[in-house]
mmCIF file of C-alpha atoms in Angstrom:
data_model
loop_
_atom_site.group_PDB
_atom_site.id
_atom_site.type_symbol
_atom_site.label_atom_id
_atom_site.label_comp_id
_atom_site.label_asym_id
_atom_site.label_seq_id
_atom_site.Cartn_x
_atom_site.Cartn_y
_atom_site.Cartn_z
ATOM 1 C CA MET A 1 95.002 -102.305 -5.453
ATOM 2 C CA SER A 2 93.072 -102.236 -8.787
ATOM 3 C CA LYS A 3 90.975 -99.666 -9.849
ATOM 4 C CA ALA A 4 88.194 -102.038 -10.445
ATOM 5 C CA PHE A 5 87.822 -102.160 -6.627
ATOM 6 C CA THR A 6 87.250 -98.721 -5.741
ATOM 7 C CA ARG A 7 84.767 -96.317 -5.982
ATOM 8 C CA GLU A 8 84.383 -93.258 -8.041
ATOM 9 C CA SER A 9 83.856 -91.126 -5.110
ATOM 10 C CA ASP A 10 87.232 -92.088 -3.394
ATOM 11 C CA ASP A 11 89.027 -90.235 -5.965
ATOM 12 C CA LEU A 12 87.371 -87.149 -4.873
ATOM 13 C CA PRO A 13 89.282 -84.558 -2.668
ATOM 14 C CA ASP A 14 88.431 -84.646 0.597
ATOM 15 C CA TRP A 15 86.729 -81.689 2.121
ATOM 16 C CA PRO A 16 88.637 -80.203 5.174
ATOM 17 C CA ALA A 17 86.442 -80.188 8.397
ATOM 18 C CA LEU A 18 84.310 -77.161 9.083
ATOM 19 C CA PRO A 19 85.746 -75.016 11.844
ATOM 20 C CA ARG A 20 83.459 -74.994 14.843
ATOM 21 C CA GLN A 21 81.622 -71.936 15.077
ATOM 22 C CA PRO A 22 82.149 -69.835 18.279
ATOM 23 C CA SER A 23 79.680 -69.398 20.458
ATOM 24 C CA PRO A 24 78.007 -65.979 20.148
ATOM 25 C CA LEU A 25 77.732 -65.647 24.182
ATOM 26 C CA PRO A 26 80.622 -64.106 26.097
ATOM 27 C CA PRO A 27 82.090 -66.754 28.846
ATOM 28 C CA GLY A 28 79.751 -67.174 31.361
ATOM 29 C CA ALA A 29 76.785 -65.524 29.875
ATOM 30 C CA LYS A 30 73.143 -67.165 30.057
ATOM 31 C CA ASN A 31 71.797 -68.476 26.601
ATOM 32 C CA TYR A 32 68.156 -66.667 27.312
ATOM 33 C CA LEU A 33 65.758 -67.970 24.483
ATOM 34 C CA THR A 34 62.134 -66.685 24.429
ATOM 35 C CA PRO A 35 59.467 -69.430 24.658
ATOM 36 C CA ASP A 36 58.706 -69.088 20.943
ATOM 37 C CA GLY A 37 62.487 -68.771 20.097
ATOM 38 C CA ALA A 38 63.007 -72.221 21.927
ATOM 39 C CA GLN A 39 60.048 -73.850 19.793
ATOM 40 C CA ARG A 40 61.447 -72.497 16.751
ATOM 41 C CA LEU A 41 64.776 -73.994 17.289
ATOM 42 C CA ARG A 42 63.478 -77.216 18.398
ATOM 43 C CA GLU A 43 61.251 -77.411 15.311
ATOM 44 C CA GLU A 44 64.260 -76.723 13.083
ATOM 45 C CA LEU A 45 66.375 -79.320 14.892
ATOM 46 C CA ASP A 46 63.720 -81.935 14.391
ATOM 47 C CA ARG A 47 63.332 -80.924 10.590
ATOM 48 C CA LEU A 48 66.890 -81.218 10.187
ATOM 49 C CA ILE A 49 67.286 -84.529 11.946
ATOM 50 C CA GLN A 50 64.077 -86.070 10.647
ATOM 51 C CA VAL A 51 63.902 -84.563 7.238
ATOM 52 C CA GLU A 52 66.805 -82.913 5.745
ATOM 53 C CA ARG A 53 69.478 -85.089 6.656
ATOM 54 C CA PRO A 54 68.085 -88.475 5.520
ATOM 55 C CA ARG A 55 67.280 -86.647 2.412
ATOM 56 C CA VAL A 56 70.614 -85.502 1.518
ATOM 57 C CA ALA A 57 72.331 -88.983 2.733
ATOM 58 C CA ALA A 58 70.116 -90.543 0.176
ATOM 59 C CA SER A 59 70.913 -88.260 -2.681
ATOM 60 C CA PRO A 60 72.124 -90.045 -5.757
ATOM 61 C CA HIS A 61 74.480 -87.359 -6.379
ATOM 62 C CA GLU A 62 77.571 -88.154 -4.409
ATOM 63 C CA GLY A 63 79.577 -85.033 -5.265
ATOM 64 C CA ASP A 64 79.186 -82.895 -2.436
ATOM 65 C CA ILE A 65 77.098 -84.983 0.005
ATOM 66 C CA LYS A 66 79.751 -85.199 2.644
ATOM 67 C CA ARG A 67 80.144 -81.340 2.527
ATOM 68 C CA GLN A 68 76.417 -80.999 2.857
ATOM 69 C CA LEU A 69 76.360 -83.556 5.600
ATOM 70 C CA GLN A 70 79.148 -81.494 7.282
ATOM 71 C CA VAL A 71 77.197 -78.264 7.191
ATOM 72 C CA LEU A 72 73.766 -80.064 8.526
ATOM 73 C CA ASP A 73 75.761 -81.931 11.262
ATOM 74 C CA GLN A 74 77.397 -78.588 12.314
ATOM 75 C CA ARG A 75 73.863 -76.814 12.437
ATOM 76 C CA ILE A 76 72.507 -79.676 14.385
ATOM 77 C CA GLY A 77 75.371 -79.831 17.008
ATOM 78 C CA HIS A 78 74.610 -75.993 17.292
ATOM 79 C CA LEU A 79 71.021 -76.095 18.028
ATOM 80 C CA GLN A 80 71.583 -79.105 20.246
ATOM 81 C CA GLN A 81 74.127 -77.214 22.484
ATOM 82 C CA SER A 82 72.011 -73.988 22.253
ATOM 83 C CA LEU A 83 68.599 -75.905 23.446
ATOM 84 C CA HIS A 84 70.727 -77.865 26.211
ATOM 85 C CA SER A 85 72.059 -74.765 27.662
ATOM 86 C CA ALA A 86 69.016 -72.481 27.069
ATOM 87 C CA VAL A 87 67.418 -70.189 29.932
ATOM 88 C CA VAL A 88 63.660 -70.243 28.432
ATOM 89 C CA VAL A 89 62.058 -66.654 29.899
ATOM 90 C CA PRO A 90 58.693 -66.637 29.878
ATOM 91 C CA PRO A 91 56.859 -63.352 29.532
ATOM 92 C CA PRO A 92 55.950 -61.285 32.546
ATOM 93 C CA VAL A 93 52.398 -62.732 34.332
ATOM 94 C CA ALA A 94 51.495 -59.114 34.962
ATOM 95 C CA PRO A 95 51.891 -56.309 32.959
ATOM 96 C CA GLU A 96 55.289 -54.903 33.218
ATOM 97 C CA ASP A 97 56.375 -51.199 33.166
ATOM 98 C CA ARG A 98 59.785 -51.802 32.296
ATOM 99 C CA VAL A 99 61.898 -53.040 29.352
ATOM 100 C CA ARG A 100 62.616 -56.650 29.880
ATOM 101 C CA PHE A 101 63.856 -59.776 27.776
ATOM 102 C CA GLY A 102 61.401 -60.835 25.367
ATOM 103 C CA ALA A 103 59.834 -57.221 25.172
ATOM 104 C CA THR A 104 58.715 -55.486 21.988
ATOM 105 C CA VAL A 105 59.983 -51.830 22.450
ATOM 106 C CA THR A 106 58.692 -48.749 20.206
ATOM 107 C CA VAL A 107 60.926 -46.089 20.222
ATOM 108 C CA ARG A 108 60.837 -42.613 18.782
ATOM 109 C CA GLU A 109 64.215 -41.406 17.072
ATOM 110 C CA GLY A 110 65.467 -37.726 17.261
ATOM 111 C CA SER A 111 64.555 -37.172 13.869
ATOM 112 C CA GLY A 112 60.867 -38.369 14.662
ATOM 113 C CA GLY A 113 60.747 -41.631 12.915
ATOM 114 C CA GLU A 114 59.673 -44.867 15.062
ATOM 115 C CA SER A 115 61.492 -48.017 15.337
ATOM 116 C CA ARG A 116 60.201 -51.275 16.815
ATOM 117 C CA TYR A 117 62.706 -53.940 18.292
ATOM 118 C CA ARG A 118 62.071 -56.812 20.021
ATOM 119 C CA ILE A 119 64.870 -57.960 22.916
ATOM 120 C CA VAL A 120 65.638 -61.635 22.095
ATOM 121 C CA GLY A 121 68.149 -64.345 22.545
ATOM 122 C CA VAL A 122 71.434 -64.278 20.420
ATOM 123 C CA ASP A 123 70.143 -67.503 18.547
ATOM 124 C CA GLU A 124 66.928 -65.682 17.787
ATOM 125 C CA THR A 125 68.327 -62.559 16.572
ATOM 126 C CA ASP A 126 66.565 -61.352 13.055
ATOM 127 C CA ILE A 127 67.477 -57.758 12.247
ATOM 128 C CA ASP A 128 65.135 -57.904 9.374
ATOM 129 C CA ARG A 129 62.221 -58.392 11.959
ATOM 130 C CA GLY A 130 63.789 -56.041 14.338
ATOM 131 C CA TRP A 131 64.747 -58.955 16.617
ATOM 132 C CA VAL A 132 67.604 -57.905 18.632
ATOM 133 C CA SER A 133 70.302 -59.626 21.046
ATOM 134 C CA TRP A 134 69.696 -58.832 24.437
ATOM 135 C CA LEU A 135 73.450 -58.456 24.347
ATOM 136 C CA SER A 136 73.463 -55.983 21.399
ATOM 137 C CA PRO A 137 74.218 -52.180 22.182
ATOM 138 C CA ILE A 138 70.433 -51.236 21.303
ATOM 139 C CA ALA A 139 68.891 -53.861 23.606
ATOM 140 C CA LYS A 140 71.490 -52.711 26.650
ATOM 141 C CA ALA A 141 70.680 -49.087 26.145
ATOM 142 C CA LEU A 142 66.613 -49.943 26.284
ATOM 143 C CA LEU A 143 66.826 -52.733 29.047
ATOM 144 C CA ASN A 144 64.933 -51.322 32.591
ATOM 145 C CA ALA A 145 63.856 -48.333 30.933
ATOM 146 C CA ARG A 146 60.052 -47.306 31.247
ATOM 147 C CA VAL A 147 57.568 -45.860 28.556
ATOM 148 C CA GLY A 148 58.384 -42.178 28.312
ATOM 149 C CA GLN A 149 62.095 -42.407 29.220
ATOM 150 C CA ARG A 150 64.471 -41.145 27.014
ATOM 151 C CA VAL A 151 67.695 -43.346 26.409
ATOM 152 C CA ARG A 152 71.267 -42.756 24.897
ATOM 153 C CA PHE A 153 72.186 -45.085 22.148
ATOM 154 C CA LYS A 154 75.806 -44.740 20.423
ATOM 155 C CA LEU A 155 75.744 -45.044 16.677
ATOM 156 C CA PRO A 156 79.142 -44.819 14.529
ATOM 157 C CA SER A 157 77.570 -41.491 13.388
ATOM 158 C CA GLY A 158 77.162 -40.217 16.747
ATOM 159 C CA ASP A 159 74.818 -40.489 20.034
ATOM 160 C CA GLU A 160 71.070 -40.911 19.152
ATOM 161 C CA GLU A 161 68.657 -39.874 21.795
ATOM 162 C CA LEU A 162 65.492 -42.473 21.858
ATOM 163 C CA GLU A 163 62.093 -42.068 23.266
ATOM 164 C CA ILE A 164 60.257 -45.230 24.572
ATOM 165 C CA VAL A 165 56.639 -44.757 23.232
ATOM 166 C CA GLY A 166 55.480 -48.405 23.485
ATOM 167 C CA LEU A 167 56.044 -51.643 25.203
ATOM 168 C CA ALA A 168 54.415 -54.977 24.541
ATOM 169 C CA TYR A 169 55.103 -58.683 25.727
ATOM 170 C CA GLU A 170 54.014 -61.639 23.532
#
């Protein structure tokens, strides 16, 4: 075939397909989300479908559009699957005295310092904000405990005792 009838982009190497990201959930675990977490994921999905994907597809630079679309499509697929399997857990109606999913827990460490953790779904985890997955070791140590109670938490440097000093639900 004459080169006159081929596009330059046909000469570019094909990018290998991106590997499918494994689910962060263990087999059989429910995909719990807080209501605001589910809303954030829906908003991200809408933005990716309505704004980002069309913008990338219409880009005049053909160089790595295919790869960018693969990355976007992978994230879109992950969000769709996550929202499809989500179990949205609303905050308790009555004041809760135990640490449950969605709680923001303030703890006092053995050193006297305080930390705050919010127990959220695996797709909502944000360490910078103190949002930890309900499957994480810290969340497992805190779940079902009460204000004033001390819980043991294993760190790489050894065991830590945490005292629960505050509990709130958003």
